[in-house]
PDB file of C-alpha atoms in Angstrom:
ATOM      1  CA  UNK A 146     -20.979   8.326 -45.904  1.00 46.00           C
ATOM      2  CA  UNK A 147     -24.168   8.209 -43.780  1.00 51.00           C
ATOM      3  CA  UNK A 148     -24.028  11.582 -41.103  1.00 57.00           C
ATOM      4  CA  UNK A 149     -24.597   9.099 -38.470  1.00 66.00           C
ATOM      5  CA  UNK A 150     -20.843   7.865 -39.200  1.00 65.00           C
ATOM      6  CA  UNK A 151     -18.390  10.043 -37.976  1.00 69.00           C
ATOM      7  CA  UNK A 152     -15.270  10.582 -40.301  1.00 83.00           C
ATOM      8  CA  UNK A 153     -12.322   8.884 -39.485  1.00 84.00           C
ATOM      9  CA  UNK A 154     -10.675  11.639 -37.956  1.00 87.00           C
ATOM     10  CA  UNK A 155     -13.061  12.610 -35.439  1.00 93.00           C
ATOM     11  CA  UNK A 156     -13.361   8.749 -34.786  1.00 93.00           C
ATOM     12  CA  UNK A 157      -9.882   8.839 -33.500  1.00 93.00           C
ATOM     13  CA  UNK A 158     -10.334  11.976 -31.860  1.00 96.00           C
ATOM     14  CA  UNK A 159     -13.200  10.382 -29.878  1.00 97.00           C
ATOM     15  CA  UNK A 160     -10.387   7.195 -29.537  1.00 96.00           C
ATOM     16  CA  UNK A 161      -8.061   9.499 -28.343  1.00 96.00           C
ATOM     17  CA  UNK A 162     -10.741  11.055 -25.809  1.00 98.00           C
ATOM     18  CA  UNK A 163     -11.712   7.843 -24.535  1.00 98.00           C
ATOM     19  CA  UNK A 164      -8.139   6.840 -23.578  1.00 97.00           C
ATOM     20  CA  UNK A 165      -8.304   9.967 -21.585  1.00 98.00           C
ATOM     21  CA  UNK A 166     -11.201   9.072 -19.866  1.00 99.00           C
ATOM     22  CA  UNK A 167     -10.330   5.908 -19.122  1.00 98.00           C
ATOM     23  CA  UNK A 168      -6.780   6.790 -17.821  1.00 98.00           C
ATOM     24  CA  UNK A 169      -9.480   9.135 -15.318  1.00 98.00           C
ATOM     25  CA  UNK A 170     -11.041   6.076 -14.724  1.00 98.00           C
ATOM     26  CA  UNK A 171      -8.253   3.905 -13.775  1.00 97.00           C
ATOM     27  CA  UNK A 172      -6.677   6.482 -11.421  1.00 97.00           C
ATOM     28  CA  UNK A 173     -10.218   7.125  -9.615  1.00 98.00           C
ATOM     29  CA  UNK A 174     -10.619   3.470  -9.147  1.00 97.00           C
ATOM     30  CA  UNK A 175      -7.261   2.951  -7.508  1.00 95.00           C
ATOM     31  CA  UNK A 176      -8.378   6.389  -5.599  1.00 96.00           C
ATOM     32  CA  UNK A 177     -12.201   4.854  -4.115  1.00 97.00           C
ATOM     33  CA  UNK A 178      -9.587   2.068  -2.311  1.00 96.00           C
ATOM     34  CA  UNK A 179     -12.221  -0.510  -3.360  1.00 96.00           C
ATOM     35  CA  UNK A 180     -15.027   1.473  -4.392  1.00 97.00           C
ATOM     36  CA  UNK A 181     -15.206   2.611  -0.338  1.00 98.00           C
ATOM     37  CA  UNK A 182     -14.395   6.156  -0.711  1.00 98.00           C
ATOM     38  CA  UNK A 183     -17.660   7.692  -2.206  1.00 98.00           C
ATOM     39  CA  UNK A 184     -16.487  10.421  -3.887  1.00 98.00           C
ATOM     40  CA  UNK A 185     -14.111   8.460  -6.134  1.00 98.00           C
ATOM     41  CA  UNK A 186     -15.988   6.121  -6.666  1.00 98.00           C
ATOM     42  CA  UNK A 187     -18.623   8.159  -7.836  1.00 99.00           C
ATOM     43  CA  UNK A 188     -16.054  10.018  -9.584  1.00 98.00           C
ATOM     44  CA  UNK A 189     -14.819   6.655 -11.247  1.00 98.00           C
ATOM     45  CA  UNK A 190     -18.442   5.528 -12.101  1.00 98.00           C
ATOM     46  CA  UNK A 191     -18.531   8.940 -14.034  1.00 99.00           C
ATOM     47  CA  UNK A 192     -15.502   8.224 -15.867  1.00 99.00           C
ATOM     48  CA  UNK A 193     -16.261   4.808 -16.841  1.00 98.00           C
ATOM     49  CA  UNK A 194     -19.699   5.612 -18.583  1.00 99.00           C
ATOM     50  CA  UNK A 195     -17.928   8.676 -20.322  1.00 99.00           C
ATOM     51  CA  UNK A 196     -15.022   5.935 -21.795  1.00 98.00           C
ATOM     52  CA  UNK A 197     -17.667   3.388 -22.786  1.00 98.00           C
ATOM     53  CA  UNK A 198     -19.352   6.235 -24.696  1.00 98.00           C
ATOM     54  CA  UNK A 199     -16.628   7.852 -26.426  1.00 98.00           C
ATOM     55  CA  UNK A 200     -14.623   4.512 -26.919  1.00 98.00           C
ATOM     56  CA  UNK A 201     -18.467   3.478 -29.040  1.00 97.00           C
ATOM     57  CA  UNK A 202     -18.140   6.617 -30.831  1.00 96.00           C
ATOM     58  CA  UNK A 203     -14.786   5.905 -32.031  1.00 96.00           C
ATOM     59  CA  UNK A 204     -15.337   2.586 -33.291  1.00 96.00           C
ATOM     60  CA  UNK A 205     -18.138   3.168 -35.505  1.00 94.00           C
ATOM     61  CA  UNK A 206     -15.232   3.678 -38.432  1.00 91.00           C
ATOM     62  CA  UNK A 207     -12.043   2.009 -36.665  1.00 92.00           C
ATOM     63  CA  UNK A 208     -11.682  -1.852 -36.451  1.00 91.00           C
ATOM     64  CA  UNK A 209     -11.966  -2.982 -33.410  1.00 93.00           C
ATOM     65  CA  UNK A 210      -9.410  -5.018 -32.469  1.00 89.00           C
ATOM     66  CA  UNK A 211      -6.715  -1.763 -33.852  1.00 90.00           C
ATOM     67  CA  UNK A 212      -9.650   0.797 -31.704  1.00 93.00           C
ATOM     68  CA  UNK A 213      -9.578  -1.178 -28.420  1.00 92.00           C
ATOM     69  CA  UNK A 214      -5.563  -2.238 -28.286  1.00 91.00           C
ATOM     70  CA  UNK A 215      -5.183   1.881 -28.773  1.00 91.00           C
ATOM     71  CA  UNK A 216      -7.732   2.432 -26.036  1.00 95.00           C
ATOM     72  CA  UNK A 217      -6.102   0.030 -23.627  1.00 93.00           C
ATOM     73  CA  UNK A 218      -2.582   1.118 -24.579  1.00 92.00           C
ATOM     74  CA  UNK A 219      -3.619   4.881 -23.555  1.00 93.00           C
ATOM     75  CA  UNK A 220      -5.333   3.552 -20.861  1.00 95.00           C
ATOM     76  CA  UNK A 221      -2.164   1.675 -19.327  1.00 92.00           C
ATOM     77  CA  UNK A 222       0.396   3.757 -19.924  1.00 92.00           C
ATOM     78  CA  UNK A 223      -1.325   7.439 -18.731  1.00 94.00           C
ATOM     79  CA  UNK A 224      -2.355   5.589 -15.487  1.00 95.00           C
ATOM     80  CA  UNK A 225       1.422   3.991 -14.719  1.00 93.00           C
ATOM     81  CA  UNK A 226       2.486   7.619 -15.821  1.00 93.00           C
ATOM     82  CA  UNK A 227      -0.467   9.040 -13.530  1.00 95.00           C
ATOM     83  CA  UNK A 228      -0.111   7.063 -10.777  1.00 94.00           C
ATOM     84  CA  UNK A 229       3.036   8.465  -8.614  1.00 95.00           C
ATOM     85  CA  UNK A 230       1.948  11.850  -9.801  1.00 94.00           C
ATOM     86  CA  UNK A 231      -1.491  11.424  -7.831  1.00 92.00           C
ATOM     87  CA  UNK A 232      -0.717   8.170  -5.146  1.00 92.00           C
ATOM     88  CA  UNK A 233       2.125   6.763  -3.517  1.00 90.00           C
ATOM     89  CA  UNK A 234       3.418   4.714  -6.499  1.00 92.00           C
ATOM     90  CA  UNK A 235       6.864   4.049  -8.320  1.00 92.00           C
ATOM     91  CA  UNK A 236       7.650   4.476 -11.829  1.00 93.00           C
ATOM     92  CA  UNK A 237      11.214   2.954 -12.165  1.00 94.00           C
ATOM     93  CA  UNK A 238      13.222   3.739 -15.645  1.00 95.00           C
ATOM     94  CA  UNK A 239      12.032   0.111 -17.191  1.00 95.00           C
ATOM     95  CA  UNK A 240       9.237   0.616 -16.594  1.00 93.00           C
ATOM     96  CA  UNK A 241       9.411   3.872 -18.112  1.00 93.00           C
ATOM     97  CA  UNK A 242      10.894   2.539 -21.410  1.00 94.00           C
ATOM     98  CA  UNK A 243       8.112  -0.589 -21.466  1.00 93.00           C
ATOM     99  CA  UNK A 244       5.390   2.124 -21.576  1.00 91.00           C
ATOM    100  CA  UNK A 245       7.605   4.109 -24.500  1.00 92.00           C
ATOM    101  CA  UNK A 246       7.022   1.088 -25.979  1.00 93.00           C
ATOM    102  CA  UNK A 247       3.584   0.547 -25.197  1.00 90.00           C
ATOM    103  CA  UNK A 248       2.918   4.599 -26.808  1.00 90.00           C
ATOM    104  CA  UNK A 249       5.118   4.057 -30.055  1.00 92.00           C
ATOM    105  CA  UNK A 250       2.762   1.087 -30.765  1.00 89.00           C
ATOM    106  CA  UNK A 251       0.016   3.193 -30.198  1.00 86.00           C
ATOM    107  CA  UNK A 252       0.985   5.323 -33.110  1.00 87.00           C
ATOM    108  CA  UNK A 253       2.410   3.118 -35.384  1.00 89.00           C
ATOM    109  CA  UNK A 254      -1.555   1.455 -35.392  1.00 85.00           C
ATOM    110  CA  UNK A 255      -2.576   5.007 -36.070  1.00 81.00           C
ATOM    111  CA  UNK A 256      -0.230   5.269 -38.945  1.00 84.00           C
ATOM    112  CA  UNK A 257      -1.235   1.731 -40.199  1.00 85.00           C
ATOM    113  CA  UNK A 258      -4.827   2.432 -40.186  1.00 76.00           C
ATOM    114  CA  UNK A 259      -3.869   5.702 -42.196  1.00 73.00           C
ATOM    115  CA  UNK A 260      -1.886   4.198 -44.236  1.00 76.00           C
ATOM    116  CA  UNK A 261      -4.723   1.370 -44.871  1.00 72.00           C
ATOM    117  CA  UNK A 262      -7.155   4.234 -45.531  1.00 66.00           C
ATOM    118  CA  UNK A 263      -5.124   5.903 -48.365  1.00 64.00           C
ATOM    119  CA  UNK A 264      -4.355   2.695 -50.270  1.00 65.00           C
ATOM    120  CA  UNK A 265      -8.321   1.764 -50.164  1.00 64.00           C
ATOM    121  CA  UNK A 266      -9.211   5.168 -51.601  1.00 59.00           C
ATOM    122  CA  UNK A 267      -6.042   4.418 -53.984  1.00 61.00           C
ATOM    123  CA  UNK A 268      -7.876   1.327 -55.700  1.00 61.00           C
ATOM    124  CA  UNK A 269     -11.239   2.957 -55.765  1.00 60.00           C
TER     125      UNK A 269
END
């Protein structure tokens, strides 16, 4: 393994890290109302070079299409959870259970990818 390839663990660490980053993201975009309050937005601007960095990080040993649909699905579903926490939106039970489901695939592509990982070292 070359040491400018992170393991696979700390590439879904910095997976994990840029969900979180871009759930800050989302919720300081809907915060600038437009990108006209300049403190969010410069807040959001922040956040959105941090998840572009991180989520880069992380893919350099997870596929992409398994890296991004994680990214997006922590993305989505901490920013629905987020948003009557910090604004004045709703978060009816449906909703609720459609982002349940939105997590649980989350980690069963975690688990795949593991899974995927052990059988490859398995036939080596």
């Amino acid at each position: 393994m070359s040491s400018n390839r992170p393991s696979t663990a700390n590439s879904w660490f910095m997976l994990l890290l840029a969900g979180v980053f871009e759930i800050g993201y989302a919720l300081a975009v809907g915060g600038s109302h437009g990108f006209t309050r300049l403190t969010w937005s410069l807040v959001a601007v922040v956040f959105f070079l941090l998840t572009l960095w991180a989520l880069s990080v992380g893919l350099r040993t997870i596929d992409v299409g398994t890296g991004y649909a994680v990214w997006a699905g922590i993305g989505a579903a901490g920013a629905a959870a987020l948003g009557p926490v910090f604004f004045d939106e709703s978060l009816t039970l449906a909703q609720s259970g459609w982002l349940g489901l939105i997590i649980a695939g989350v980690v069963w592509l975690k688990l795949a990818d593991r899974m995927r990982g052990a059988g490859e070292r398995a036939a080596a």
